[in-house]
């Protein structure tokens, strides 16, 4: 359906924005040697959502409707109620089965928590921040727990208000002009 196509494209755009922001943050934090891996982690961080959507399209559309009606949705809890597990757990399971590197598995499984148990703590936090920024630049409402997570991770990573504003305005304009983003925008 046209509605599901729109959901798919919005998900794709979210992943693209997350990837670009994650790579930008990695460069800013002098993690040049990791920035492409961080880009990929950002691009794939919601692989569990894609798997849930592909394998349970009707239920996933119901999930999106339910989340859109909530003023402060707890996405992971709602997924657990509907599917029996959340997208972070699903994504980690998939990446483990596919033998992805641990930094990707950790970014997928822990990008919604401030209590990160990983030797790749900075990578996970960068993907987490990029994920929330991607939601904000798309005018999605961040839930209270996401706002708290963003503040915790900004502090730990040393992201200033000035840097945040740059990402949410000027850098987002650069992303919108990227080929990956414009191709998907043309499809909407």
Short mmCIF file of N, CA and C in Angstrom, two decimals:
data_model
loop_
_atom_site.label_atom_id
_atom_site.label_comp_id
_atom_site.label_asym_id
_atom_site.label_seq_id
_atom_site.Cartn_x
_atom_site.Cartn_y
_atom_site.Cartn_z
N UNK A 1 0.83 -1.19 0.00
CA UNK A 1 0.00 0.00 0.00
C UNK A 1 0.87 1.25 0.00
N UNK A 2 0.25 2.35 -0.40
CA UNK A 2 0.98 3.62 -0.43
C UNK A 2 1.43 4.02 0.97
N UNK A 3 0.59 3.74 2.00
CA UNK A 3 0.94 4.07 3.38
C UNK A 3 2.17 3.30 3.85
N UNK A 4 2.22 2.00 3.50
CA UNK A 4 3.38 1.20 3.92
C UNK A 4 4.63 1.62 3.16
N UNK A 5 4.48 2.01 1.88
CA UNK A 5 5.62 2.51 1.13
C UNK A 5 6.17 3.76 1.78
N UNK A 6 5.29 4.63 2.21
CA UNK A 6 5.72 5.84 2.90
C UNK A 6 6.45 5.49 4.19
N UNK A 7 5.96 4.50 4.94
CA UNK A 7 6.63 4.06 6.18
C UNK A 7 8.02 3.52 5.87
N UNK A 8 8.13 2.74 4.80
CA UNK A 8 9.44 2.19 4.41
C UNK A 8 10.41 3.30 4.05
N UNK A 9 9.96 4.27 3.29
CA UNK A 9 10.84 5.37 2.88
C UNK A 9 11.23 6.25 4.06
N UNK A 10 10.29 6.47 4.96
CA UNK A 10 10.62 7.25 6.16
C UNK A 10 11.65 6.52 7.00
N UNK A 11 11.53 5.19 7.08
CA UNK A 11 12.52 4.41 7.82
C UNK A 11 13.89 4.53 7.15
N UNK A 12 13.91 4.43 5.83
CA UNK A 12 15.16 4.54 5.07
C UNK A 12 15.79 5.92 5.32
N UNK A 13 15.00 6.97 5.25
CA UNK A 13 15.52 8.31 5.48
C UNK A 13 16.07 8.44 6.90
N UNK A 14 15.38 7.87 7.87
CA UNK A 14 15.87 7.90 9.26
C UNK A 14 17.24 7.23 9.35
N UNK A 15 17.38 6.10 8.68
CA UNK A 15 18.66 5.38 8.72
C UNK A 15 19.77 6.18 8.05
N UNK A 16 19.46 6.81 6.93
CA UNK A 16 20.45 7.63 6.22
C UNK A 16 20.89 8.80 7.10
N UNK A 17 19.93 9.50 7.68
CA UNK A 17 20.27 10.65 8.53
C UNK A 17 21.11 10.18 9.73
N UNK A 18 20.70 9.09 10.36
CA UNK A 18 21.45 8.57 11.50
C UNK A 18 22.88 8.26 11.09
N UNK A 19 23.07 7.62 9.95
CA UNK A 19 24.42 7.26 9.49
C UNK A 19 25.29 8.49 9.26
N UNK A 20 24.75 9.49 8.56
CA UNK A 20 25.52 10.70 8.29
C UNK A 20 25.87 11.46 9.57
N UNK A 21 24.90 11.57 10.46
CA UNK A 21 25.16 12.27 11.72
C UNK A 21 26.19 11.51 12.54
N UNK A 22 26.07 10.18 12.58
CA UNK A 22 27.03 9.38 13.34
C UNK A 22 28.45 9.58 12.79
N UNK A 23 28.59 9.56 11.47
CA UNK A 23 29.92 9.77 10.88
C UNK A 23 30.44 11.17 11.18
N UNK A 24 29.57 12.15 11.12
CA UNK A 24 29.95 13.53 11.44
C UNK A 24 30.44 13.63 12.89
N UNK A 25 29.71 13.03 13.80
CA UNK A 25 30.11 13.04 15.21
C UNK A 25 31.45 12.32 15.40
N UNK A 26 31.63 11.20 14.71
CA UNK A 26 32.89 10.45 14.81
C UNK A 26 34.06 11.32 14.35
N UNK A 27 33.88 12.04 13.27
CA UNK A 27 34.95 12.93 12.79
C UNK A 27 35.22 14.03 13.80
N UNK A 28 34.16 14.59 14.33
CA UNK A 28 34.32 15.66 15.32
C UNK A 28 35.07 15.16 16.56
N UNK A 29 34.88 13.90 16.89
CA UNK A 29 35.50 13.33 18.09
C UNK A 29 36.85 12.68 17.78
N UNK A 30 37.37 13.00 16.61
CA UNK A 30 38.68 12.51 16.18
C UNK A 30 38.75 10.99 16.15
N UNK A 31 37.68 10.40 15.68
CA UNK A 31 37.62 8.94 15.53
C UNK A 31 37.66 8.60 14.04
N UNK A 32 38.55 9.27 13.31
CA UNK A 32 38.64 9.11 11.86
C UNK A 32 38.79 7.65 11.44
N UNK A 33 39.58 6.88 12.20
CA UNK A 33 39.82 5.49 11.84
C UNK A 33 38.56 4.63 11.97
N UNK A 34 37.56 5.11 12.71
CA UNK A 34 36.32 4.36 12.93
C UNK A 34 35.11 4.96 12.22
N UNK A 35 35.28 6.10 11.56
CA UNK A 35 34.09 6.82 11.10
C UNK A 35 33.25 6.07 10.07
N UNK A 36 33.87 5.25 9.22
CA UNK A 36 33.08 4.49 8.26
C UNK A 36 32.34 3.34 8.93
N UNK A 37 32.98 2.71 9.90
CA UNK A 37 32.29 1.67 10.68
C UNK A 37 31.13 2.28 11.46
N UNK A 38 31.33 3.47 11.98
CA UNK A 38 30.27 4.16 12.72
C UNK A 38 29.14 4.55 11.78
N UNK A 39 29.49 4.96 10.55
CA UNK A 39 28.48 5.25 9.53
C UNK A 39 27.63 4.00 9.29
N UNK A 40 28.28 2.85 9.09
CA UNK A 40 27.56 1.60 8.84
C UNK A 40 26.70 1.22 10.05
N UNK A 41 27.25 1.38 11.25
CA UNK A 41 26.47 1.08 12.46
C UNK A 41 25.23 1.96 12.52
N UNK A 42 25.38 3.24 12.17
CA UNK A 42 24.22 4.14 12.13
C UNK A 42 23.21 3.73 11.07
N UNK A 43 23.71 3.32 9.92
CA UNK A 43 22.83 2.92 8.83
C UNK A 43 22.04 1.66 9.17
N UNK A 44 22.65 0.77 9.95
CA UNK A 44 22.03 -0.52 10.24
C UNK A 44 21.47 -0.64 11.66
N UNK A 45 21.50 0.43 12.44
CA UNK A 45 21.13 0.33 13.85
C UNK A 45 19.70 -0.17 14.08
N UNK A 46 18.82 0.04 13.14
CA UNK A 46 17.42 -0.39 13.29
C UNK A 46 17.10 -1.60 12.41
N UNK A 47 18.08 -2.45 12.16
CA UNK A 47 17.86 -3.65 11.35
C UNK A 47 16.75 -4.51 11.96
N UNK A 48 16.62 -4.47 13.27
CA UNK A 48 15.55 -5.22 13.93
C UNK A 48 14.17 -4.71 13.54
N UNK A 49 14.04 -3.40 13.35
CA UNK A 49 12.76 -2.84 12.90
C UNK A 49 12.43 -3.33 11.50
N UNK A 50 13.44 -3.36 10.66
CA UNK A 50 13.23 -3.83 9.29
C UNK A 50 12.78 -5.29 9.32
N UNK A 51 13.43 -6.10 10.13
CA UNK A 51 13.05 -7.51 10.24
C UNK A 51 11.62 -7.65 10.77
N UNK A 52 11.28 -6.87 11.78
CA UNK A 52 9.92 -6.92 12.31
C UNK A 52 8.91 -6.54 11.23
N UNK A 53 9.23 -5.50 10.48
CA UNK A 53 8.33 -5.02 9.43
C UNK A 53 8.15 -6.08 8.33
N UNK A 54 9.26 -6.64 7.87
CA UNK A 54 9.19 -7.61 6.78
C UNK A 54 8.43 -8.87 7.20
N UNK A 55 8.66 -9.31 8.42
CA UNK A 55 8.07 -10.57 8.88
C UNK A 55 6.68 -10.42 9.50
N UNK A 56 6.30 -9.20 9.84
CA UNK A 56 5.01 -8.95 10.50
C UNK A 56 4.44 -7.63 10.01
N UNK A 57 4.24 -7.49 8.72
CA UNK A 57 3.87 -6.19 8.14
C UNK A 57 2.60 -5.62 8.76
N UNK A 58 1.56 -6.41 8.87
CA UNK A 58 0.30 -5.91 9.42
C UNK A 58 0.47 -5.48 10.87
N UNK A 59 1.12 -6.33 11.67
CA UNK A 59 1.33 -6.00 13.08
C UNK A 59 2.23 -4.78 13.22
N UNK A 60 3.21 -4.65 12.32
CA UNK A 60 4.11 -3.49 12.40
C UNK A 60 3.37 -2.20 12.06
N UNK A 61 2.49 -2.25 11.08
CA UNK A 61 1.68 -1.07 10.74
C UNK A 61 0.79 -0.71 11.94
N UNK A 62 0.25 -1.73 12.63
CA UNK A 62 -0.54 -1.48 13.84
C UNK A 62 0.34 -0.83 14.91
N UNK A 63 1.57 -1.32 15.03
CA UNK A 63 2.52 -0.74 15.99
C UNK A 63 2.75 0.74 15.67
N UNK A 64 2.98 1.07 14.40
CA UNK A 64 3.21 2.46 14.02
C UNK A 64 2.00 3.34 14.34
N UNK A 65 0.80 2.80 14.11
CA UNK A 65 -0.42 3.55 14.44
C UNK A 65 -0.52 3.80 15.94
N UNK A 66 -0.23 2.77 16.72
CA UNK A 66 -0.29 2.88 18.17
C UNK A 66 0.72 3.90 18.69
N UNK A 67 1.94 3.83 18.19
CA UNK A 67 2.99 4.77 18.61
C UNK A 67 2.63 6.20 18.23
N UNK A 68 2.05 6.39 17.05
CA UNK A 68 1.71 7.75 16.61
C UNK A 68 0.62 8.39 17.47
N UNK A 69 -0.18 7.58 18.16
CA UNK A 69 -1.25 8.10 19.01
C UNK A 69 -0.78 8.44 20.42
N UNK A 70 0.38 7.93 20.79
CA UNK A 70 0.92 8.15 22.14
C UNK A 70 1.65 9.49 22.20
N UNK A 71 1.51 10.20 23.29
CA UNK A 71 2.24 11.47 23.45
C UNK A 71 3.67 11.23 23.92
N UNK A 72 3.90 10.14 24.61
CA UNK A 72 5.25 9.83 25.12
C UNK A 72 5.45 8.31 25.02
N UNK A 73 5.54 7.80 23.77
CA UNK A 73 5.55 6.34 23.61
C UNK A 73 6.84 5.69 24.09
N UNK A 74 6.68 4.56 24.74
CA UNK A 74 7.83 3.73 25.11
C UNK A 74 7.91 2.67 24.02
N UNK A 75 8.65 2.98 22.96
CA UNK A 75 8.68 2.16 21.76
C UNK A 75 9.08 0.72 22.06
N UNK A 76 10.11 0.56 22.87
CA UNK A 76 10.59 -0.80 23.16
C UNK A 76 9.53 -1.63 23.88
N UNK A 77 8.86 -1.01 24.84
CA UNK A 77 7.80 -1.73 25.58
C UNK A 77 6.63 -2.08 24.68
N UNK A 78 6.24 -1.17 23.81
CA UNK A 78 5.13 -1.44 22.89
C UNK A 78 5.51 -2.58 21.94
N UNK A 79 6.75 -2.55 21.44
CA UNK A 79 7.21 -3.66 20.58
C UNK A 79 7.16 -4.98 21.34
N UNK A 80 7.62 -4.96 22.59
CA UNK A 80 7.61 -6.19 23.39
C UNK A 80 6.19 -6.71 23.59
N UNK A 81 5.22 -5.80 23.79
CA UNK A 81 3.83 -6.21 23.95
C UNK A 81 3.28 -6.85 22.68
N UNK A 82 3.63 -6.26 21.53
CA UNK A 82 3.08 -6.74 20.26
C UNK A 82 3.82 -7.97 19.74
N UNK A 83 5.16 -7.92 19.78
CA UNK A 83 5.96 -8.97 19.14
C UNK A 83 6.60 -9.96 20.11
N UNK A 84 6.65 -9.63 21.40
CA UNK A 84 7.29 -10.49 22.38
C UNK A 84 8.76 -10.16 22.59
N UNK A 85 9.29 -9.21 21.84
CA UNK A 85 10.67 -8.74 21.95
C UNK A 85 10.73 -7.39 21.23
N UNK A 86 11.83 -6.66 21.41
CA UNK A 86 11.92 -5.35 20.76
C UNK A 86 12.90 -5.39 19.59
N UNK A 87 12.95 -4.30 18.84
CA UNK A 87 13.77 -4.26 17.63
C UNK A 87 15.26 -4.33 17.94
N UNK A 88 15.68 -3.84 19.09
CA UNK A 88 17.10 -3.92 19.47
C UNK A 88 17.50 -5.38 19.69
N UNK A 89 16.65 -6.12 20.36
CA UNK A 89 16.91 -7.55 20.59
C UNK A 89 16.90 -8.32 19.27
N UNK A 90 15.93 -8.01 18.43
CA UNK A 90 15.84 -8.69 17.13
C UNK A 90 17.07 -8.40 16.28
N UNK A 91 17.48 -7.13 16.26
CA UNK A 91 18.65 -6.75 15.47
C UNK A 91 19.92 -7.40 15.96
N UNK A 92 20.11 -7.45 17.28
CA UNK A 92 21.30 -8.09 17.84
C UNK A 92 21.31 -9.57 17.49
N UNK A 93 20.16 -10.21 17.56
CA UNK A 93 20.07 -11.63 17.22
C UNK A 93 20.47 -11.86 15.76
N UNK A 94 19.94 -11.04 14.88
CA UNK A 94 20.27 -11.16 13.45
C UNK A 94 21.76 -10.96 13.22
N UNK A 95 22.32 -9.91 13.81
CA UNK A 95 23.74 -9.62 13.59
C UNK A 95 24.64 -10.71 14.18
N UNK A 96 24.23 -11.30 15.29
CA UNK A 96 25.00 -12.42 15.85
C UNK A 96 24.96 -13.61 14.89
N UNK A 97 23.78 -13.91 14.36
CA UNK A 97 23.63 -15.01 13.42
C UNK A 97 24.45 -14.78 12.14
N UNK A 98 24.55 -13.52 11.72
CA UNK A 98 25.27 -13.17 10.50
C UNK A 98 26.76 -12.90 10.76
N UNK A 99 27.18 -13.11 12.00
CA UNK A 99 28.59 -12.91 12.39
C UNK A 99 29.11 -11.50 12.13
N UNK A 100 28.28 -10.52 12.41
CA UNK A 100 28.72 -9.13 12.32
C UNK A 100 29.70 -8.83 13.46
N UNK A 101 30.57 -7.85 13.27
CA UNK A 101 31.50 -7.47 14.35
C UNK A 101 30.76 -7.00 15.60
N UNK A 102 31.40 -7.20 16.74
CA UNK A 102 30.78 -6.85 18.03
C UNK A 102 30.36 -5.39 18.13
N UNK A 103 31.12 -4.47 17.53
CA UNK A 103 30.74 -3.06 17.65
C UNK A 103 29.39 -2.79 16.99
N UNK A 104 29.06 -3.51 15.90
CA UNK A 104 27.76 -3.35 15.27
C UNK A 104 26.67 -3.97 16.15
N UNK A 105 26.94 -5.15 16.66
CA UNK A 105 25.97 -5.83 17.53
C UNK A 105 25.66 -4.96 18.74
N UNK A 106 26.69 -4.39 19.35
CA UNK A 106 26.49 -3.55 20.53
C UNK A 106 25.72 -2.27 20.17
N UNK A 107 26.02 -1.66 19.03
CA UNK A 107 25.30 -0.44 18.62
C UNK A 107 23.82 -0.75 18.39
N UNK A 108 23.55 -1.89 17.76
CA UNK A 108 22.16 -2.29 17.50
C UNK A 108 21.44 -2.59 18.81
N UNK A 109 22.10 -3.31 19.70
CA UNK A 109 21.40 -3.79 20.91
C UNK A 109 21.32 -2.75 22.02
N UNK A 110 22.20 -1.74 22.00
CA UNK A 110 22.27 -0.83 23.15
C UNK A 110 22.05 0.65 22.81
N UNK A 111 21.60 0.98 21.63
CA UNK A 111 21.46 2.39 21.27
C UNK A 111 20.29 3.08 21.97
N UNK A 112 19.48 2.34 22.72
CA UNK A 112 18.37 2.94 23.47
C UNK A 112 18.62 2.98 24.98
N UNK A 113 19.84 2.72 25.41
CA UNK A 113 20.10 2.69 26.85
C UNK A 113 21.30 3.55 27.21
N UNK A 114 21.30 4.10 28.41
CA UNK A 114 22.46 4.86 28.88
C UNK A 114 23.44 3.97 29.63
N UNK A 115 22.99 2.77 30.00
CA UNK A 115 23.83 1.83 30.74
C UNK A 115 24.49 0.85 29.76
N UNK A 116 25.49 1.36 29.06
CA UNK A 116 26.12 0.60 28.00
C UNK A 116 27.20 -0.32 28.57
N UNK A 117 27.09 -1.58 28.23
CA UNK A 117 28.05 -2.59 28.67
C UNK A 117 28.79 -3.09 27.44
N UNK A 118 29.79 -2.31 27.02
CA UNK A 118 30.47 -2.63 25.77
C UNK A 118 31.84 -1.98 25.74
N UNK A 119 32.83 -2.67 25.18
CA UNK A 119 34.12 -2.01 24.97
C UNK A 119 34.02 -0.94 23.87
N UNK A 120 32.89 -0.91 23.18
CA UNK A 120 32.66 0.06 22.10
C UNK A 120 31.69 1.16 22.56
N UNK A 121 31.80 1.52 23.81
CA UNK A 121 30.92 2.49 24.45
C UNK A 121 30.73 3.75 23.60
N UNK A 122 31.81 4.35 23.13
CA UNK A 122 31.71 5.60 22.37
C UNK A 122 30.96 5.40 21.06
N UNK A 123 31.20 4.30 20.40
CA UNK A 123 30.50 4.01 19.14
C UNK A 123 29.00 3.87 19.41
N UNK A 124 28.64 3.13 20.45
CA UNK A 124 27.23 2.94 20.79
C UNK A 124 26.59 4.29 21.12
N UNK A 125 27.28 5.11 21.90
CA UNK A 125 26.72 6.41 22.29
C UNK A 125 26.58 7.34 21.08
N UNK A 126 27.52 7.31 20.17
CA UNK A 126 27.43 8.12 18.96
C UNK A 126 26.20 7.71 18.15
N UNK A 127 26.00 6.41 17.97
CA UNK A 127 24.83 5.94 17.23
C UNK A 127 23.55 6.32 17.96
N UNK A 128 23.56 6.23 19.26
CA UNK A 128 22.39 6.61 20.06
C UNK A 128 22.03 8.08 19.85
N UNK A 129 23.02 8.95 19.95
CA UNK A 129 22.80 10.40 19.75
C UNK A 129 22.33 10.65 18.33
N UNK A 130 22.99 10.04 17.36
CA UNK A 130 22.62 10.24 15.96
C UNK A 130 21.19 9.77 15.69
N UNK A 131 20.79 8.67 16.31
CA UNK A 131 19.43 8.16 16.18
C UNK A 131 18.40 9.20 16.65
N UNK A 132 18.67 9.79 17.79
CA UNK A 132 17.72 10.77 18.34
C UNK A 132 17.74 12.05 17.51
N UNK A 133 18.92 12.51 17.10
CA UNK A 133 18.99 13.69 16.23
C UNK A 133 18.23 13.46 14.93
N UNK A 134 18.33 12.26 14.38
CA UNK A 134 17.61 11.95 13.14
C UNK A 134 16.11 12.07 13.35
N UNK A 135 15.63 11.66 14.50
CA UNK A 135 14.20 11.81 14.80
C UNK A 135 13.83 13.29 14.93
N UNK A 136 14.68 14.05 15.60
CA UNK A 136 14.38 15.47 15.81
C UNK A 136 14.36 16.27 14.52
N UNK A 137 15.33 16.02 13.63
CA UNK A 137 15.35 16.79 12.38
C UNK A 137 14.20 16.43 11.46
N UNK A 138 13.60 15.27 11.67
CA UNK A 138 12.41 14.88 10.91
C UNK A 138 11.13 15.29 11.60
N UNK A 139 11.27 16.19 12.58
CA UNK A 139 10.12 16.72 13.32
C UNK A 139 9.33 15.65 14.04
N UNK A 140 10.02 14.56 14.42
CA UNK A 140 9.39 13.55 15.26
C UNK A 140 9.58 13.98 16.71
N UNK A 141 8.63 13.64 17.52
CA UNK A 141 8.70 14.01 18.93
C UNK A 141 9.54 12.98 19.66
N UNK A 142 10.54 13.45 20.37
CA UNK A 142 11.36 12.56 21.19
C UNK A 142 10.64 12.30 22.51
N UNK A 143 10.56 11.04 22.88
CA UNK A 143 9.95 10.68 24.16
C UNK A 143 10.83 11.17 25.30
N UNK A 144 10.26 11.27 26.48
CA UNK A 144 11.02 11.77 27.63
C UNK A 144 12.28 10.96 27.89
N UNK A 145 12.17 9.63 27.79
CA UNK A 145 13.36 8.81 28.03
C UNK A 145 14.43 9.05 26.96
N UNK A 146 14.01 9.37 25.74
CA UNK A 146 14.99 9.70 24.69
C UNK A 146 15.68 11.03 24.98
N UNK A 147 14.92 12.00 25.48
CA UNK A 147 15.51 13.29 25.82
C UNK A 147 16.55 13.12 26.93
N UNK A 148 16.22 12.30 27.92
CA UNK A 148 17.16 12.03 29.00
C UNK A 148 18.40 11.31 28.48
N UNK A 149 18.19 10.33 27.62
CA UNK A 149 19.30 9.58 27.03
C UNK A 149 20.19 10.51 26.21
N UNK A 150 19.58 11.40 25.45
CA UNK A 150 20.35 12.36 24.65
C UNK A 150 21.21 13.23 25.55
N UNK A 151 20.64 13.75 26.61
CA UNK A 151 21.41 14.63 27.51
C UNK A 151 22.57 13.88 28.17
N UNK A 152 22.33 12.65 28.60
CA UNK A 152 23.39 11.84 29.22
C UNK A 152 24.52 11.62 28.22
N UNK A 153 24.16 11.20 27.01
CA UNK A 153 25.18 10.89 26.01
C UNK A 153 25.90 12.13 25.49
N UNK A 154 25.18 13.25 25.37
CA UNK A 154 25.85 14.50 24.97
C UNK A 154 26.92 14.86 25.99
N UNK A 155 26.58 14.73 27.26
CA UNK A 155 27.53 15.07 28.32
C UNK A 155 28.75 14.14 28.27
N UNK A 156 28.51 12.85 28.17
CA UNK A 156 29.61 11.87 28.14
C UNK A 156 30.49 12.08 26.92
N UNK A 157 29.88 12.38 25.77
CA UNK A 157 30.64 12.55 24.53
C UNK A 157 31.19 13.97 24.37
N UNK A 158 30.74 14.90 25.20
CA UNK A 158 31.24 16.27 25.11
C UNK A 158 30.66 17.05 23.94
N UNK A 159 29.40 16.82 23.62
CA UNK A 159 28.74 17.54 22.53
C UNK A 159 28.15 18.83 23.08
N UNK A 160 28.60 19.95 22.54
CA UNK A 160 28.13 21.26 23.01
C UNK A 160 26.79 21.62 22.37
N UNK A 161 26.15 22.62 22.94
CA UNK A 161 24.89 23.13 22.38
C UNK A 161 25.13 23.68 20.97
N UNK A 162 26.27 24.31 20.78
CA UNK A 162 26.62 24.86 19.46
C UNK A 162 26.75 23.73 18.43
N UNK A 163 27.41 22.65 18.80
CA UNK A 163 27.54 21.51 17.89
C UNK A 163 26.17 20.89 17.60
N UNK A 164 25.36 20.80 18.64
CA UNK A 164 24.03 20.24 18.45
C UNK A 164 23.23 21.09 17.46
N UNK A 165 23.26 22.38 17.62
CA UNK A 165 22.52 23.27 16.71
C UNK A 165 23.03 23.15 15.28
N UNK A 166 24.35 23.00 15.12
CA UNK A 166 24.92 22.82 13.79
C UNK A 166 24.36 21.55 13.15
N UNK A 167 24.30 20.48 13.90
CA UNK A 167 23.79 19.20 13.38
C UNK A 167 22.31 19.33 13.02
N UNK A 168 21.54 19.97 13.89
CA UNK A 168 20.10 20.05 13.68
C UNK A 168 19.69 21.05 12.61
N UNK A 169 20.62 21.88 12.16
CA UNK A 169 20.28 22.88 11.13
C UNK A 169 21.17 22.73 9.90
N UNK A 170 22.35 23.29 9.94
CA UNK A 170 23.22 23.35 8.76
C UNK A 170 23.60 21.96 8.25
N UNK A 171 24.03 21.09 9.15
CA UNK A 171 24.47 19.77 8.72
C UNK A 171 23.30 18.97 8.15
N UNK A 172 22.13 19.13 8.72
CA UNK A 172 20.95 18.45 8.19
C UNK A 172 20.67 18.90 6.76
N UNK A 173 20.87 20.18 6.49
CA UNK A 173 20.70 20.67 5.11
C UNK A 173 21.67 19.98 4.16
N UNK A 174 22.90 19.75 4.61
CA UNK A 174 23.87 19.02 3.79
C UNK A 174 23.40 17.59 3.53
N UNK A 175 22.87 16.95 4.56
CA UNK A 175 22.38 15.57 4.41
C UNK A 175 21.25 15.53 3.39
N UNK A 176 20.32 16.48 3.49
CA UNK A 176 19.18 16.50 2.58
C UNK A 176 19.61 16.62 1.12
N UNK A 177 20.78 17.18 0.89
CA UNK A 177 21.28 17.33 -0.47
C UNK A 177 22.13 16.15 -0.93
N UNK A 178 22.35 15.18 -0.05
CA UNK A 178 23.14 14.00 -0.43
C UNK A 178 22.34 13.15 -1.41
N UNK A 179 23.05 12.41 -2.24
CA UNK A 179 22.39 11.57 -3.24
C UNK A 179 21.51 10.51 -2.61
N UNK A 180 21.96 9.88 -1.54
CA UNK A 180 21.15 8.84 -0.88
C UNK A 180 19.82 9.40 -0.41
N UNK A 181 19.86 10.60 0.15
CA UNK A 181 18.64 11.19 0.69
C UNK A 181 17.72 11.66 -0.43
N UNK A 182 18.27 12.31 -1.45
CA UNK A 182 17.41 12.85 -2.51
C UNK A 182 16.74 11.74 -3.31
N UNK A 183 17.43 10.62 -3.50
CA UNK A 183 16.81 9.49 -4.21
C UNK A 183 15.58 9.03 -3.45
N UNK A 184 15.70 8.87 -2.13
CA UNK A 184 14.56 8.39 -1.35
C UNK A 184 13.47 9.44 -1.26
N UNK A 185 13.83 10.71 -1.20
CA UNK A 185 12.82 11.78 -1.16
C UNK A 185 12.01 11.83 -2.45
N UNK A 186 12.68 11.56 -3.56
CA UNK A 186 11.99 11.56 -4.85
C UNK A 186 10.95 10.46 -4.94
N UNK A 187 11.13 9.42 -4.12
CA UNK A 187 10.22 8.27 -4.17
C UNK A 187 8.96 8.52 -3.34
N UNK A 188 8.97 9.50 -2.44
CA UNK A 188 7.79 9.75 -1.60
C UNK A 188 6.64 10.33 -2.39
#
